[in-house]
Short mmCIF file of C-alpha atoms in Angstrom, two decimals:
data_model
loop_
_atom_site.label_atom_id
_atom_site.label_comp_id
_atom_site.label_asym_id
_atom_site.label_seq_id
_atom_site.Cartn_x
_atom_site.Cartn_y
_atom_site.Cartn_z
CA MET A 1056 90.46 51.61 49.49
CA ALA A 1057 93.64 52.63 47.67
CA ARG A 1058 95.70 51.20 50.54
CA ALA A 1059 93.97 47.81 50.21
CA TRP A 1060 94.48 47.78 46.43
CA PHE A 1061 98.13 48.81 46.80
CA GLY A 1062 98.64 46.25 49.57
CA SER A 1063 97.34 43.46 47.35
CA PHE A 1064 100.24 44.08 44.95
CA PHE A 1065 102.89 44.87 47.58
CA PRO A 1066 101.85 43.03 50.76
CA GLU A 1067 105.28 43.41 52.34
CA TRP A 1068 104.73 47.17 52.53
CA ASN A 1069 101.75 46.62 54.84
CA LEU A 1070 103.57 44.46 57.38
CA PRO A 1071 103.83 45.76 60.94
CA SER A 1072 107.26 47.03 62.01
CA ARG A 1073 107.68 44.05 64.36
CA VAL A 1074 106.67 40.47 63.61
CA VAL A 1075 107.11 37.02 65.13
CA LEU A 1076 108.32 34.08 63.10
CA LYS A 1077 107.09 30.80 64.59
CA LYS A 1078 108.87 27.85 63.01
CA GLU A 1079 107.36 24.38 62.80
CA LYS A 1080 108.89 22.04 65.38
CA LYS A 1081 110.30 18.75 64.14
CA GLY A 1082 107.58 16.09 64.41
CA TRP A 1083 104.85 18.67 65.08
CA GLU A 1084 103.24 18.76 61.63
CA GLU A 1085 99.73 18.17 63.02
CA GLU A 1086 100.12 20.94 65.60
CA PHE A 1087 101.37 23.32 62.91
CA GLU A 1088 98.32 22.59 60.75
CA MET A 1089 96.05 22.93 63.80
CA GLU A 1090 97.49 26.33 64.61
CA LYS A 1091 96.96 27.57 61.04
CA ALA A 1092 93.38 26.30 61.06
CA THR A 1093 92.73 27.88 64.46
CA TYR A 1094 93.96 31.27 63.26
CA ALA A 1095 91.54 30.99 60.34
CA ARG A 1096 88.63 30.10 62.65
CA LEU A 1097 89.49 32.93 65.04
CA ARG A 1098 90.01 35.57 62.34
CA PRO A 1099 87.63 38.07 64.04
CA LEU A 1100 89.77 37.91 67.22
CA GLN A 1101 93.08 38.55 65.48
CA GLY A 1102 94.80 41.62 66.88
CA THR A 1103 92.54 41.83 69.94
CA VAL A 1104 92.61 38.41 71.67
CA ILE A 1105 95.23 36.60 69.57
CA PRO A 1106 98.05 37.86 67.33
CA LYS A 1107 97.30 38.63 63.69
CA PHE A 1108 98.13 35.81 61.31
CA LEU A 1109 100.13 37.39 58.48
CA GLY A 1110 100.91 34.27 56.48
CA GLU A 1111 102.96 31.13 56.09
CA LEU A 1112 106.48 31.02 54.70
CA ARG A 1113 109.63 28.93 54.67
CA CYS A 1114 112.66 29.78 56.79
CA ASP A 1115 115.81 27.64 56.78
CA ASN A 1116 113.89 24.94 54.89
CA THR A 1117 111.22 24.83 57.60
CA ARG A 1118 107.62 25.99 57.44
CA ALA A 1119 106.85 28.98 59.65
CA LEU A 1120 103.96 31.21 60.61
CA LEU A 1121 104.37 34.96 60.36
CA LEU A 1122 102.47 36.61 63.22
CA SER A 1123 102.11 40.13 64.54
CA ASP A 1124 104.20 40.93 67.59
CA ILE A 1125 101.61 41.80 70.22
CA GLY A 1126 104.16 43.07 72.73
CA GLY A 1127 103.23 43.04 76.36
CA VAL A 1128 104.77 40.64 78.84
CA CYS A 1129 104.58 36.88 79.20
CA LEU A 1130 102.63 35.89 82.31
CA ALA A 1131 105.34 33.37 83.27
CA THR A 1132 107.93 36.13 83.82
CA PRO A 1133 108.49 38.47 86.78
CA GLU A 1134 107.27 41.39 84.62
CA GLY A 1135 104.09 39.45 83.91
CA ALA A 1136 103.51 38.56 87.58
CA LEU A 1137 102.52 42.02 88.77
CA LEU A 1138 98.75 41.81 88.41
CA GLU A 1139 96.34 41.47 91.29
CA VAL A 1140 95.00 37.92 91.13
CA ALA A 1141 91.40 39.16 90.76
CA ASP A 1142 92.43 41.24 87.72
CA PHE A 1143 94.38 38.30 86.32
CA ARG A 1144 91.33 36.03 86.65
CA ARG A 1145 88.99 38.59 85.05
CA MET A 1146 91.25 39.26 82.05
CA LEU A 1147 92.02 35.58 81.49
CA TYR A 1148 88.32 34.72 81.69
CA GLN A 1149 87.56 37.40 79.08
CA ALA A 1150 90.21 36.06 76.67
CA LEU A 1151 89.18 32.43 77.02
CA THR A 1152 85.49 33.29 76.73
CA ALA A 1153 86.14 35.20 73.51
CA VAL A 1154 87.95 32.17 72.04
CA SER A 1155 85.22 29.80 73.25
CA GLN A 1156 82.60 31.72 71.25
CA PHE A 1157 84.12 29.88 68.28
CA ARG A 1158 83.74 26.52 70.10
CA ILE A 1159 87.49 26.38 70.82
CA LEU A 1160 89.31 25.79 74.11
CA GLN A 1161 93.02 26.35 74.63
CA GLU A 1162 94.30 22.94 75.79
CA ASP A 1163 97.91 23.93 76.49
CA ILE A 1164 97.16 25.65 79.77
CA LYS A 1165 100.37 27.25 80.95
CA LEU A 1166 101.33 30.82 81.75
CA ASP A 1167 103.83 30.94 78.86
CA ASN A 1168 100.93 30.88 76.39
CA PHE A 1169 99.44 34.17 77.55
CA HIS A 1170 100.65 37.78 77.45
CA HIS A 1171 99.45 40.76 79.49
CA ILE A 1172 99.00 43.82 77.28
CA GLY A 1173 97.49 46.94 78.82
CA ASP A 1174 94.12 46.00 80.27
CA LYS A 1175 93.82 42.55 78.71
CA ILE A 1176 95.40 39.14 78.37
CA MET A 1177 96.02 37.68 74.92
CA VAL A 1178 96.48 34.05 73.88
CA VAL A 1179 99.76 33.51 72.01
CA ASP A 1180 99.93 29.78 71.35
CA LEU A 1181 97.24 27.95 69.41
CA GLU A 1182 98.98 24.66 68.54
CA ARG A 1183 96.93 22.61 70.99
CA VAL A 1184 93.25 23.45 71.07
CA SER A 1185 90.08 21.36 71.30
CA GLU A 1186 89.49 19.51 68.04
CA GLU A 1187 85.92 18.34 68.57
CA PRO A 1188 82.92 20.63 68.79
CA LEU A 1189 82.26 21.21 72.48
CA SER A 1190 78.96 21.77 74.24
CA ASP A 1191 78.28 24.95 76.18
CA GLU A 1192 78.72 22.99 79.41
CA GLN A 1193 82.09 21.61 78.28
CA LEU A 1194 83.25 25.08 77.27
CA ASP A 1195 82.14 26.60 80.59
CA LEU A 1196 83.86 23.85 82.58
CA GLY A 1197 87.01 24.14 80.47
CA ILE A 1198 87.21 27.89 81.02
CA LYS A 1199 86.60 27.53 84.75
CA TYR A 1200 89.29 24.86 85.03
CA ALA A 1201 91.77 26.94 83.02
CA VAL A 1202 91.16 30.11 85.04
CA ASP A 1203 91.35 28.31 88.39
CA SER A 1204 94.44 26.29 87.40
CA LEU A 1205 96.33 29.24 85.93
CA ALA A 1206 95.38 31.53 88.82
CA ALA A 1207 96.91 29.03 91.26
CA ARG A 1208 100.09 28.84 89.17
CA TYR A 1209 100.14 32.62 88.83
CA GLU A 1210 100.00 33.06 92.62
CA ASP A 1211 102.73 30.43 93.06
CA ASN A 1212 104.90 32.29 90.54
CA GLN A 1213 104.28 35.59 92.29
CA PHE A 1214 105.39 34.08 95.60
CA CYS A 1215 108.54 32.53 94.06
CA PHE A 1216 109.44 35.78 92.27
CA TRP A 1217 108.88 37.72 95.51
CA GLU A 1218 110.92 35.21 97.53
CA ASP A 1219 113.76 35.49 94.98
CA GLY A 1220 113.62 39.29 95.15
CA LEU A 1221 112.52 39.65 91.54
CA ILE A 1222 109.29 41.51 92.40
CA THR A 1223 108.14 43.55 95.36
CA ILE A 1224 104.76 43.61 97.00
CA ASP A 1225 103.36 46.97 98.04
CA THR A 1226 101.72 46.91 101.45
#
């Protein structure tokens, strides 16, 4: 309780040791607002499925979001391409299902927008998400499409990284 009271007067003392500053892209005002709103809607998932939203600030005369650094590895990199595809599918399904409980689907389906951390996958980009309330059927279909699509890209990446000698496959 004392920590919360103290933190309300000196919030900078409660910041994590590593943060991410995500600056608004030129011409992407709507996406910036969407991402802020999505973090608010997904507050219960912050720190477990998505980064923690720490606030908004200005940097070099540009609006920016201050987010927790979740660590892990981007799934589009050789370091992120080491999962068994079945594990990849399971973890991705869990992350997208958690987000969908709030009637939201990630619409920017690319490996760059997901990080592997320990035994889970986290969503790191929330600029482009479904804007309209979706039915259960639409959510289920959206998750299935995303998992199938990303799993195919993930396998393609694994093959390319293996072919380029960037990863090895144990036999």
